[in-house]
């Protein structure tokens, strides 16, 4: 700033000094006292105008320079005023507007089968193979050592595993009553293609979301017969047919008949293992390795969900699902709820990445299936066609586009969201649909590490600001959204 001042002072004097010379001769040509007064006042007027003009130009230059300087400093971490900026960013902002200063690394898949070497632990090089581009999915054999797998399973057992899904999900009935929906309104909600008929898949999808019971097309036909619901026998429910059924007719029918665990969306047990300070070293090491693998700011991995450990018994499964839902403008993320300004009717877990670890090699079945991986198109309706339900991992894993065999120590990871094209989280990747095929022999142990990122950058930044203000975390460098130690120095492609 002082440099600029000096230059402008110099500019101020030089032009006026040199300008006096050419102005003098015309005055000299005029004779007498009057003319000398005239020439002097003429000279003063001209000089005043000239100076005002020069000062205006300089002021304008200063204005432009100062404004663009501010922007540069905000945009670039290398700007000369960076020190001042970082001091600023540590202060709680008076108005919570955060400039985007973080760009999320997204690993390139190149092509299916492409292998890249990655350095995740000292003295070892891992190979990371691209399994699909839609979703962007990788496999890393030997990500965990045998010992690490054993420790994670033992810690989970010590903590105790709980049923992943309760038999019947409560609360939905009350919600429907509270909303006071008429049968017509419910019918319209279910009729996705709005053809005034309920197709099998429209009912199936609904039932899975509503009470977690996994109906097959045959089950549904049985129910129709049992309840005499499809009067004209065309396999569809018209509004008239639908109106004759009571609100929870299907559910009551099923409960009367009894629901087995194998008829649920998910048949497994799980627990959660905290990975922060004080946790078992193996758990902290895994978190650190995941940070290197994904090349994301450590703070994002630190603030994500704990490690989920899942155990499937023989006969266990997990039908195809998305680990995280779509995001609409009014969707909130579970992890940043703390920082949300308003409460919203939709909430999802905002799991940007799933890292799935196989803790044992399964004797039979238990593959992870990606039914529509690298499909040319994605059509939700085509997932359940005629009697083939691609979401059903008990029956149709063999029809899945991609299946990963569980091998002890292998990790797979994929992105549940696309990029927004500006270095942040974009729309949900529908191709990331996946499930656990039925275990036909032995047991299956896996662990999930989900990395939660809010697609709303402002909300994520506000959330991190809030947690980092916690006194215990004051000296925790990892809790800023602006870590300069991003990726390059901790991860190298070899
Ligand atoms: C999950 C999951 C797949 C598998 O736990 O969310 O999709 O193979 N698991 O167990
Ligand atoms: Ca319909
Ligand atoms: Ca009918
Ligand atoms: Fe999953």
Short mmCIF file of C-alpha atoms and ligand atoms in Angstrom, two decimals:
data_model
loop_
_atom_site.label_atom_id
_atom_site.label_comp_id
_atom_site.label_asym_id
_atom_site.label_seq_id
_atom_site.Cartn_x
_atom_site.Cartn_y
_atom_site.Cartn_z
CA UNK A 1 0.00 0.00 0.00
CA UNK A 2 2.77 2.49 0.93
CA UNK A 3 4.57 1.63 -2.33
CA UNK A 4 1.54 2.68 -4.25
CA UNK A 5 1.31 5.89 -2.31
CA UNK A 6 4.88 6.82 -3.18
CA UNK A 7 4.37 6.14 -6.84
CA UNK A 8 1.25 8.22 -6.94
CA UNK A 9 3.03 11.11 -5.23
CA UNK A 10 5.74 11.01 -7.84
CA UNK A 11 3.19 10.90 -10.60
CA UNK A 12 1.49 13.84 -9.02
CA UNK A 13 4.52 16.14 -9.23
CA UNK A 14 6.10 15.09 -12.49
CA UNK A 15 3.28 16.00 -14.88
CA UNK A 16 2.71 19.41 -13.28
CA UNK A 17 6.42 20.23 -13.45
CA UNK A 18 6.80 19.39 -17.09
CA UNK A 19 3.44 20.92 -17.94
CA UNK A 20 4.60 24.40 -16.92
CA UNK A 21 7.12 24.58 -19.73
CA UNK A 22 4.91 24.47 -22.81
CA UNK A 23 2.37 26.72 -21.16
CA UNK A 24 4.76 29.57 -20.58
CA UNK A 25 5.60 30.71 -24.10
CA UNK A 26 2.06 31.86 -25.11
CA UNK A 27 1.95 34.02 -21.96
CA UNK A 28 5.33 35.49 -22.74
CA UNK A 29 4.10 36.55 -26.10
CA UNK A 30 1.48 38.77 -24.39
CA UNK A 31 2.83 42.13 -23.15
CA UNK A 32 2.00 44.39 -20.14
CA UNK A 33 0.78 43.95 -16.56
CA UNK A 34 -2.75 42.90 -17.43
CA UNK A 35 -1.58 40.18 -19.70
CA UNK A 36 0.75 38.80 -17.03
CA UNK A 37 -2.16 38.67 -14.51
CA UNK A 38 -4.27 37.05 -17.19
CA UNK A 39 -1.63 34.51 -18.02
CA UNK A 40 -1.08 33.74 -14.32
CA UNK A 41 -4.79 33.18 -13.61
CA UNK A 42 -5.10 31.23 -16.83
CA UNK A 43 -2.17 29.13 -15.69
CA UNK A 44 -3.71 28.59 -12.20
CA UNK A 45 -7.09 27.57 -13.65
CA UNK A 46 -5.48 25.15 -16.08
CA UNK A 47 -3.30 23.69 -13.32
CA UNK A 48 -6.27 23.26 -10.98
CA UNK A 49 -8.21 21.39 -13.67
CA UNK A 50 -5.19 19.35 -14.53
CA UNK A 51 -4.59 18.37 -10.91
CA UNK A 52 -8.22 17.53 -10.28
CA UNK A 53 -8.14 15.34 -13.38
CA UNK A 54 -4.95 13.56 -12.32
CA UNK A 55 -6.23 13.06 -8.75
CA UNK A 56 -9.47 11.59 -10.13
CA UNK A 57 -7.59 9.17 -12.35
CA UNK A 58 -5.34 8.11 -9.48
CA UNK A 59 -8.31 7.68 -7.14
CA UNK A 60 -10.02 5.53 -9.76
CA UNK A 61 -6.89 3.41 -10.19
CA UNK A 62 -6.68 2.96 -6.42
CA UNK A 63 -10.30 1.96 -6.22
CA UNK A 64 -9.94 -0.68 -8.94
CA UNK A 65 -6.69 -1.99 -7.51
CA UNK A 66 -8.00 -2.20 -3.96
CA UNK A 67 -11.19 -4.03 -4.94
CA UNK A 68 -9.57 -6.63 -7.14
CA UNK A 69 -6.88 -7.09 -4.48
CA UNK A 70 -9.55 -8.06 -1.97
CA UNK A 71 -11.03 -10.64 -4.31
CA UNK A 72 -7.63 -12.11 -5.13
CA UNK A 73 -6.84 -12.45 -1.45
CA UNK A 74 -10.11 -14.25 -0.84
CA UNK A 75 -9.76 -16.56 -3.81
CA UNK A 76 -6.14 -17.51 -3.49
CA UNK A 77 -4.47 -18.95 -0.47
CA UNK A 78 -1.12 -17.68 -1.82
CA UNK A 79 -2.18 -14.06 -1.84
CA UNK A 80 0.18 -11.68 0.02
CA UNK A 81 -2.51 -10.88 2.55
CA UNK A 82 -3.12 -14.61 3.24
CA UNK A 83 -1.86 -14.32 6.80
CA UNK A 84 -4.39 -11.68 7.59
CA UNK A 85 -7.07 -13.72 5.84
CA UNK A 86 -6.40 -16.88 7.80
CA UNK A 87 -6.58 -14.90 11.05
CA UNK A 88 -9.91 -13.56 9.82
CA UNK A 89 -11.26 -17.01 8.97
CA UNK A 90 -10.57 -18.34 12.46
CA UNK A 91 -12.77 -15.66 13.95
CA UNK A 92 -16.47 -16.50 14.13
CA UNK A 93 -17.96 -14.78 11.11
CA UNK A 94 -20.41 -12.02 11.81
CA UNK A 95 -22.37 -13.14 8.79
CA UNK A 96 -22.03 -16.83 7.96
CA UNK A 97 -21.02 -16.54 4.32
CA UNK A 98 -18.09 -18.78 3.52
CA UNK A 99 -16.21 -18.43 0.31
CA UNK A 100 -15.50 -21.71 -1.36
CA UNK A 101 -11.86 -22.35 -0.63
CA UNK A 102 -11.94 -26.13 -0.74
CA UNK A 103 -12.20 -28.28 -3.80
CA UNK A 104 -12.93 -31.95 -3.21
CA UNK A 105 -10.57 -34.33 -4.94
CA UNK A 106 -12.36 -36.92 -7.03
CA UNK A 107 -10.26 -39.87 -8.03
CA UNK A 108 -10.25 -40.57 -11.74
CA UNK A 109 -11.44 -43.97 -12.85
CA UNK A 110 -9.91 -43.67 -16.37
CA UNK A 111 -11.57 -46.89 -17.59
CA UNK A 112 -12.88 -50.14 -16.18
CA UNK A 113 -9.92 -52.38 -15.30
CA UNK A 114 -7.48 -49.46 -14.97
CA UNK A 115 -5.02 -50.04 -12.11
CA UNK A 116 -3.34 -47.23 -10.20
CA UNK A 117 -0.73 -47.72 -7.55
CA UNK A 118 -1.37 -45.92 -4.28
CA UNK A 119 0.77 -45.35 -1.23
CA UNK A 120 -1.37 -45.73 1.88
CA UNK A 121 0.98 -47.21 4.47
CA UNK A 122 4.79 -47.03 4.78
CA UNK A 123 6.76 -49.61 2.80
CA UNK A 124 3.78 -50.92 0.90
CA UNK A 125 2.16 -50.10 -2.39
CA UNK A 126 -1.49 -50.94 -2.95
CA UNK A 127 -3.14 -51.43 -6.30
CA UNK A 128 -6.46 -49.75 -6.86
CA UNK A 129 -8.55 -51.12 -9.72
CA UNK A 130 -11.44 -49.31 -11.34
CA UNK A 131 -14.50 -51.57 -11.27
CA UNK A 132 -17.00 -49.19 -12.88
CA UNK A 133 -17.35 -45.57 -13.92
CA UNK A 134 -21.07 -45.32 -13.16
CA UNK A 135 -20.82 -45.29 -10.20
CA UNK A 136 -17.16 -44.40 -9.85
CA UNK A 137 -16.11 -47.58 -8.04
CA UNK A 138 -12.70 -48.95 -7.03
CA UNK A 139 -11.33 -52.08 -5.41
CA UNK A 140 -8.16 -52.21 -3.26
CA UNK A 141 -7.03 -55.71 -2.24
CA UNK A 142 -5.13 -55.95 1.05
CA UNK A 143 -6.35 -52.58 2.30
CA UNK A 144 -6.64 -54.10 5.80
CA UNK A 145 -4.23 -56.64 7.23
CA UNK A 146 -5.48 -59.96 8.63
CA UNK A 147 -4.82 -58.67 12.14
CA UNK A 148 -6.76 -55.48 11.54
CA UNK A 149 -9.75 -57.48 10.28
CA UNK A 150 -9.63 -59.67 13.36
CA UNK A 151 -9.38 -56.70 15.75
CA UNK A 152 -12.34 -54.92 14.14
CA UNK A 153 -14.54 -58.04 14.36
CA UNK A 154 -13.51 -58.62 18.00
CA UNK A 155 -14.17 -55.01 18.98
CA UNK A 156 -17.60 -55.22 17.35
CA UNK A 157 -18.41 -58.40 19.23
CA UNK A 158 -17.22 -56.86 22.47
CA UNK A 159 -19.51 -53.91 21.93
CA UNK A 160 -22.43 -56.12 20.85
CA UNK A 161 -24.31 -56.10 17.58
CA UNK A 162 -27.98 -55.21 17.22
CA UNK A 163 -30.56 -56.17 14.61
CA UNK A 164 -30.09 -53.86 11.61
CA UNK A 165 -33.82 -53.73 11.00
CA UNK A 166 -36.68 -54.05 13.41
CA UNK A 167 -39.52 -56.31 12.33
CA UNK A 168 -42.13 -53.69 11.61
CA UNK A 169 -41.49 -50.00 11.39
CA UNK A 170 -43.71 -47.98 13.64
CA UNK A 171 -44.80 -44.42 13.16
CA UNK A 172 -45.83 -44.45 9.52
CA UNK A 173 -49.44 -45.14 10.37
CA UNK A 174 -49.63 -42.14 12.72
CA UNK A 175 -48.06 -39.92 10.08
CA UNK A 176 -50.71 -40.90 7.53
CA UNK A 177 -53.46 -40.29 10.08
CA UNK A 178 -51.99 -36.95 11.08
CA UNK A 179 -51.87 -35.82 7.45
CA UNK A 180 -55.49 -36.92 7.10
CA UNK A 181 -55.08 -38.09 3.52
CA UNK A 182 -58.08 -39.34 1.59
CA UNK A 183 -57.85 -42.67 -0.32
CA UNK A 184 -57.72 -40.65 -3.58
CA UNK A 185 -54.75 -38.66 -2.31
CA UNK A 186 -52.88 -41.79 -1.23
CA UNK A 187 -53.69 -43.42 -4.59
CA UNK A 188 -52.27 -40.43 -6.45
CA UNK A 189 -49.11 -40.47 -4.37
CA UNK A 190 -48.54 -44.13 -5.18
CA UNK A 191 -49.41 -43.84 -8.87
CA UNK A 192 -45.95 -42.75 -10.00
CA UNK A 193 -46.71 -42.79 -13.73
CA UNK A 194 -50.15 -41.22 -13.16
CA UNK A 195 -52.03 -43.69 -15.35
CA UNK A 196 -54.88 -44.11 -12.83
CA UNK A 197 -53.82 -47.72 -12.12
CA UNK A 198 -51.45 -49.08 -9.51
CA UNK A 199 -48.91 -51.39 -11.13
CA UNK A 200 -47.18 -54.08 -9.06
CA UNK A 201 -43.91 -52.18 -8.84
CA UNK A 202 -45.66 -49.04 -7.57
CA UNK A 203 -47.03 -51.00 -4.62
CA UNK A 204 -43.81 -52.96 -4.06
CA UNK A 205 -41.59 -49.89 -3.87
CA UNK A 206 -44.00 -48.24 -1.47
CA UNK A 207 -44.28 -51.21 0.85
CA UNK A 208 -40.47 -51.46 1.14
CA UNK A 209 -40.11 -47.85 2.10
CA UNK A 210 -43.10 -47.89 4.39
CA UNK A 211 -42.72 -50.94 6.56
CA UNK A 212 -39.47 -52.44 5.43
CA UNK A 213 -41.14 -55.65 4.32
CA UNK A 214 -39.72 -56.91 1.08
CA UNK A 215 -42.65 -58.10 -1.03
CA UNK A 216 -42.08 -60.12 -4.15
CA UNK A 217 -44.53 -59.87 -7.06
CA UNK A 218 -45.85 -63.32 -6.06
CA UNK A 219 -46.40 -62.20 -2.45
CA UNK A 220 -48.39 -59.28 -3.72
CA UNK A 221 -50.56 -61.44 -5.96
CA UNK A 222 -51.21 -63.71 -2.97
CA UNK A 223 -52.28 -60.67 -0.97
CA UNK A 224 -54.57 -59.51 -3.78
CA UNK A 225 -56.17 -62.95 -3.82
CA UNK A 226 -56.40 -63.16 0.00
CA UNK A 227 -58.02 -59.74 0.22
CA UNK A 228 -60.02 -60.11 -3.03
CA UNK A 229 -58.52 -56.75 -3.94
CA UNK A 230 -58.09 -57.06 -7.71
CA UNK A 231 -61.74 -57.57 -8.63
CA UNK A 232 -61.29 -57.58 -12.42
CA UNK A 233 -58.13 -59.73 -12.17
CA UNK A 234 -56.02 -57.56 -14.48
CA UNK A 235 -53.10 -57.45 -11.98
CA UNK A 236 -53.59 -53.72 -11.46
CA UNK A 237 -55.42 -51.79 -8.78
CA UNK A 238 -57.81 -49.12 -9.99
CA UNK A 239 -58.94 -46.30 -7.71
CA UNK A 240 -62.27 -48.09 -7.17
CA UNK A 241 -60.50 -51.31 -6.17
CA UNK A 242 -58.08 -49.40 -3.97
CA UNK A 243 -60.88 -47.56 -2.16
CA UNK A 244 -62.42 -50.83 -1.02
CA UNK A 245 -59.27 -51.70 0.95
CA UNK A 246 -58.75 -50.40 4.44
CA UNK A 247 -55.75 -48.22 5.21
CA UNK A 248 -53.39 -50.87 6.56
CA UNK A 249 -54.99 -53.89 4.88
CA UNK A 250 -51.73 -55.16 3.34
CA UNK A 251 -49.75 -54.80 6.52
CA UNK A 252 -52.39 -56.52 8.64
CA UNK A 253 -52.60 -59.37 6.14
CA UNK A 254 -48.82 -59.85 6.24
CA UNK A 255 -48.55 -59.64 10.01
CA UNK A 256 -51.31 -62.22 10.38
CA UNK A 257 -49.39 -64.57 8.14
CA UNK A 258 -46.16 -63.81 10.03
CA UNK A 259 -43.10 -62.06 8.63
CA UNK A 260 -39.75 -63.83 8.63
CA UNK A 261 -36.45 -61.97 8.87
CA UNK A 262 -35.62 -63.10 5.35
CA UNK A 263 -38.65 -61.10 4.17
CA UNK A 264 -37.22 -57.82 5.38
CA UNK A 265 -35.23 -55.32 3.35
CA UNK A 266 -32.22 -56.16 5.42
CA UNK A 267 -31.30 -59.20 7.47
CA UNK A 268 -28.12 -58.54 9.42
CA UNK A 269 -26.78 -57.23 12.72
CA UNK A 270 -24.50 -54.26 13.19
CA UNK A 271 -22.74 -51.94 15.59
CA UNK A 272 -20.79 -48.67 15.46
CA UNK A 273 -17.16 -48.12 16.41
CA UNK A 274 -15.89 -44.63 17.24
CA UNK A 275 -12.61 -43.80 15.52
CA UNK A 276 -11.53 -40.53 17.15
CA UNK A 277 -8.89 -39.74 19.76
CA UNK A 278 -8.60 -42.50 22.35
CA UNK A 279 -10.10 -45.17 20.10
CA UNK A 280 -8.21 -48.42 19.45
CA UNK A 281 -5.12 -47.71 17.32
CA UNK A 282 -6.37 -50.01 14.56
CA UNK A 283 -9.53 -47.93 14.23
CA UNK A 284 -7.57 -44.67 14.09
CA UNK A 285 -5.18 -46.16 11.52
CA UNK A 286 -8.10 -47.19 9.32
CA UNK A 287 -9.50 -43.67 9.43
CA UNK A 288 -6.13 -42.19 8.52
CA UNK A 289 -5.79 -44.65 5.62
CA UNK A 290 -9.25 -43.77 4.36
CA UNK A 291 -8.23 -40.10 4.36
CA UNK A 292 -5.18 -40.92 2.23
CA UNK A 293 -7.21 -43.13 -0.06
CA UNK A 294 -9.97 -40.63 -0.73
CA UNK A 295 -7.65 -37.58 -0.71
CA UNK A 296 -10.28 -35.55 1.09
CA UNK A 297 -9.59 -32.92 3.78
CA UNK A 298 -8.94 -34.82 7.04
CA UNK A 299 -11.57 -32.72 8.83
CA UNK A 300 -14.30 -34.16 6.61
CA UNK A 301 -13.28 -37.73 7.42
CA UNK A 302 -12.88 -36.92 11.13
CA UNK A 303 -16.38 -35.50 11.35
CA UNK A 304 -18.04 -38.39 9.55
CA UNK A 305 -20.04 -41.26 11.02
CA UNK A 306 -18.21 -43.87 13.11
CA UNK A 307 -17.24 -47.18 11.51
CA UNK A 308 -20.22 -49.47 11.04
CA UNK A 309 -19.48 -53.17 11.45
CA UNK A 310 -22.04 -55.58 9.97
CA UNK A 311 -22.44 -59.31 10.42
CA UNK A 312 -24.64 -61.48 8.19
CA UNK A 313 -25.48 -64.99 9.27
CA UNK A 314 -26.05 -67.71 6.72
CA UNK A 315 -29.21 -66.64 4.87
CA UNK A 316 -28.52 -62.95 5.58
CA UNK A 317 -28.86 -60.33 2.84
CA UNK A 318 -29.36 -56.65 2.15
CA UNK A 319 -31.57 -55.84 -0.82
CA UNK A 320 -30.38 -53.18 -3.27
CA UNK A 321 -30.49 -49.64 -1.90
CA UNK A 322 -28.75 -46.28 -1.95
CA UNK A 323 -26.58 -45.48 1.06
CA UNK A 324 -27.73 -41.87 0.78
CA UNK A 325 -30.77 -40.22 -0.75
CA UNK A 326 -31.30 -37.56 -3.41
CA UNK A 327 -30.92 -33.94 -2.42
CA UNK A 328 -33.55 -31.33 -3.18
CA UNK A 329 -33.27 -27.67 -2.13
CA UNK A 330 -35.29 -28.46 0.98
CA UNK A 331 -33.32 -31.59 1.94
CA UNK A 332 -31.27 -31.46 5.14
CA UNK A 333 -28.31 -33.67 5.98
CA UNK A 334 -28.39 -35.61 9.23
CA UNK A 335 -24.82 -34.66 10.18
CA UNK A 336 -25.20 -30.90 9.64
CA UNK A 337 -28.66 -30.56 11.20
CA UNK A 338 -26.93 -28.61 13.93
CA UNK A 339 -26.05 -25.89 11.46
CA UNK A 340 -29.30 -25.83 9.49
CA UNK A 341 -31.24 -22.58 9.76
CA UNK A 342 -34.60 -24.17 9.30
CA UNK A 343 -36.17 -27.52 9.95
CA UNK A 344 -37.08 -29.42 6.80
CA UNK A 345 -39.37 -32.32 6.03
CA UNK A 346 -36.66 -34.27 4.16
CA UNK A 347 -33.48 -35.53 5.64
CA UNK A 348 -30.80 -37.84 4.31
CA UNK A 349 -27.41 -38.99 5.56
CA UNK A 350 -25.40 -37.24 2.80
CA UNK A 351 -22.85 -40.01 2.47
CA UNK A 352 -20.66 -38.72 -0.32
CA UNK A 353 -18.42 -41.80 -0.30
CA UNK A 354 -18.87 -45.36 0.91
CA UNK A 355 -15.76 -47.35 1.79
CA UNK A 356 -16.76 -50.97 2.32
CA UNK A 357 -14.25 -53.37 3.92
CA UNK A 358 -14.53 -57.14 3.77
CA UNK A 359 -13.41 -58.46 7.13
CA UNK A 360 -13.60 -62.13 6.12
CA UNK A 361 -13.76 -64.21 2.98
CA UNK A 362 -17.24 -65.65 2.67
CA UNK A 363 -17.62 -69.35 1.95
CA UNK A 364 -20.70 -68.99 -0.23
CA UNK A 365 -22.58 -66.02 -1.67
CA UNK A 366 -22.54 -62.63 0.07
CA UNK A 367 -21.22 -60.72 -2.92
CA UNK A 368 -21.87 -56.99 -3.13
CA UNK A 369 -24.03 -56.46 -6.19
CA UNK A 370 -24.34 -53.30 -8.28
CA UNK A 371 -27.37 -54.10 -10.45
CA UNK A 372 -27.09 -51.14 -12.83
CA UNK A 373 -23.35 -50.33 -12.76
CA UNK A 374 -22.25 -48.85 -16.08
CA UNK A 375 -25.70 -49.30 -17.59
CA UNK A 376 -26.23 -47.04 -20.56
CA UNK A 377 -29.33 -45.53 -18.94
CA UNK A 378 -30.99 -45.59 -15.56
CA UNK A 379 -34.70 -46.19 -15.45
CA UNK A 380 -36.22 -46.77 -12.04
CA UNK A 381 -39.31 -48.37 -13.51
CA UNK A 382 -37.25 -50.96 -15.42
CA UNK A 383 -35.74 -52.23 -12.19
CA UNK A 384 -38.90 -54.19 -11.47
CA UNK A 385 -40.20 -55.62 -14.71
CA UNK A 386 -42.57 -58.51 -15.14
CA UNK A 387 -41.46 -60.85 -12.43
CA UNK A 388 -37.82 -59.88 -12.37
CA UNK A 389 -36.93 -57.51 -9.59
CA UNK A 390 -33.31 -56.42 -9.99
CA UNK A 391 -33.36 -54.97 -6.48
CA UNK A 392 -33.93 -58.39 -4.98
CA UNK A 393 -30.54 -59.69 -3.85
CA UNK A 394 -31.94 -62.97 -2.60
CA UNK A 395 -33.10 -63.94 -6.09
CA UNK A 396 -31.51 -61.84 -8.76
CA UNK A 397 -27.88 -61.17 -7.91
CA UNK A 398 -26.93 -63.23 -10.96
CA UNK A 399 -28.62 -60.58 -13.13
CA UNK A 400 -26.62 -57.73 -11.61
CA UNK A 401 -24.22 -55.91 -13.91
CA UNK A 402 -21.43 -56.17 -11.34
CA UNK A 403 -20.72 -58.33 -8.32
CA UNK A 404 -17.78 -58.04 -5.92
CA UNK A 405 -16.70 -61.18 -4.12
CA UNK A 406 -15.97 -60.63 -0.43
CA UNK A 407 -12.27 -61.26 0.20
CA UNK A 408 -10.70 -60.67 3.60
CA UNK A 409 -8.88 -57.31 3.77
CA UNK A 410 -10.19 -55.97 0.44
CA UNK A 411 -11.81 -52.55 0.41
CA UNK A 412 -14.14 -51.21 -2.26
CA UNK A 413 -15.17 -47.62 -2.40
CA UNK A 414 -17.52 -45.58 -4.50
CA UNK A 415 -19.07 -42.13 -4.80
CA UNK A 416 -22.78 -41.91 -4.01
CA UNK A 417 -22.95 -38.42 -5.51
CA UNK A 418 -21.66 -36.86 -8.70
CA UNK A 419 -19.52 -33.75 -8.71
CA UNK A 420 -21.26 -30.38 -9.06
CA UNK A 421 -18.56 -29.45 -11.59
CA UNK A 422 -17.15 -26.84 -9.21
CA UNK A 423 -15.28 -29.11 -6.82
CA UNK A 424 -18.16 -29.88 -4.52
CA UNK A 425 -20.88 -32.50 -4.08
CA UNK A 426 -23.48 -32.59 -6.84
CA UNK A 427 -26.53 -34.75 -7.53
CA UNK A 428 -27.07 -38.27 -6.31
CA UNK A 429 -25.53 -40.94 -8.54
CA UNK A 430 -28.42 -43.29 -9.16
CA UNK A 431 -26.06 -45.92 -10.56
CA UNK A 432 -24.59 -46.32 -7.05
CA UNK A 433 -27.47 -48.68 -6.25
CA UNK A 434 -26.08 -51.78 -4.51
CA UNK A 435 -26.90 -54.58 -2.10
CA UNK A 436 -25.53 -57.61 -0.29
CA UNK A 437 -26.39 -60.92 -1.96
CA UNK A 438 -27.70 -63.70 0.23
CA UNK A 439 -25.01 -65.56 2.17
CA UNK A 440 -25.41 -69.17 1.17
CA UNK A 441 -22.60 -70.63 3.35
CA UNK A 442 -20.90 -69.36 6.49
CA UNK A 443 -21.05 -65.83 7.86
CA UNK A 444 -20.09 -62.52 6.35
CA UNK A 445 -18.44 -59.61 8.14
CA UNK A 446 -18.10 -56.18 6.55
CA UNK A 447 -17.48 -52.64 7.77
CA UNK A 448 -18.69 -49.39 6.26
CA UNK A 449 -16.88 -46.08 6.49
CA UNK A 450 -19.14 -43.35 5.20
CA UNK A 451 -17.84 -39.89 4.48
CA UNK A 452 -20.52 -37.33 5.11
CA UNK A 453 -20.45 -34.10 3.16
CA UNK A 454 -23.31 -31.66 2.85
CA UNK A 455 -24.00 -30.76 -0.80
CA UNK A 456 -24.77 -27.30 0.56
CA UNK A 457 -21.27 -25.90 1.03
CA UNK A 458 -22.42 -23.11 3.32
CA UNK A 459 -24.11 -25.56 5.65
CA UNK A 460 -21.07 -27.84 5.78
CA UNK A 461 -18.79 -24.87 6.50
CA UNK A 462 -21.12 -23.51 9.19
CA UNK A 463 -21.30 -26.94 10.79
CA UNK A 464 -17.50 -27.27 10.88
CA UNK A 465 -17.21 -23.77 12.24
CA UNK A 466 -19.60 -24.71 15.03
CA UNK A 467 -17.78 -27.91 15.98
CA UNK A 468 -14.37 -26.30 15.80
CA UNK A 469 -15.47 -23.61 18.25
CA UNK A 470 -15.88 -26.32 20.84
CA UNK A 471 -13.21 -25.53 23.54
CA UNK A 472 -11.86 -29.11 23.58
CA UNK A 473 -11.03 -28.83 19.92
CA UNK A 474 -9.33 -25.47 20.03
CA UNK A 475 -5.91 -26.78 19.13
CA UNK A 476 -7.25 -29.32 16.69
CA UNK A 477 -5.81 -28.26 13.36
CA UNK A 478 -7.85 -30.85 11.49
CA UNK A 479 -11.13 -29.10 12.07
CA UNK A 480 -10.84 -26.34 9.53
CA UNK A 481 -12.35 -26.61 6.12
CA UNK A 482 -9.21 -25.10 4.71
CA UNK A 483 -6.47 -27.61 5.32
CA UNK A 484 -3.42 -26.73 3.27
CA UNK A 485 -2.11 -30.23 3.83
CA UNK A 486 -4.65 -31.49 1.34
CA UNK A 487 -3.79 -34.75 -0.35
CA UNK A 488 -0.71 -34.12 -2.47
CA UNK A 489 1.85 -34.54 0.30
CA UNK A 490 0.15 -37.48 1.95
CA UNK A 491 -0.82 -39.40 -1.12
CA UNK A 492 1.16 -40.05 -4.22
CA UNK A 493 0.21 -41.89 -7.32
CA UNK A 494 3.18 -44.05 -8.09
C1 LIG B 1 -24.42 -51.68 3.45
C2 LIG B 1 -24.20 -52.48 2.24
C3 LIG B 1 -23.20 -54.39 1.19
C4 LIG B 1 -22.64 -55.71 1.54
O1 LIG B 1 -24.08 -52.13 4.54
O2 LIG B 1 -24.93 -50.54 3.30
O3 LIG B 1 -24.60 -52.07 1.21
O4 LIG B 1 -22.06 -56.37 0.66
N1 LIG B 1 -23.53 -53.64 2.33
O5 LIG B 1 -22.78 -56.14 2.68
CA1 LIG B 2 -49.62 -46.36 -12.26
CA1 LIG B 3 -57.70 -54.37 -11.23
FE1 LIG B 4 -25.10 -50.00 1.32
#
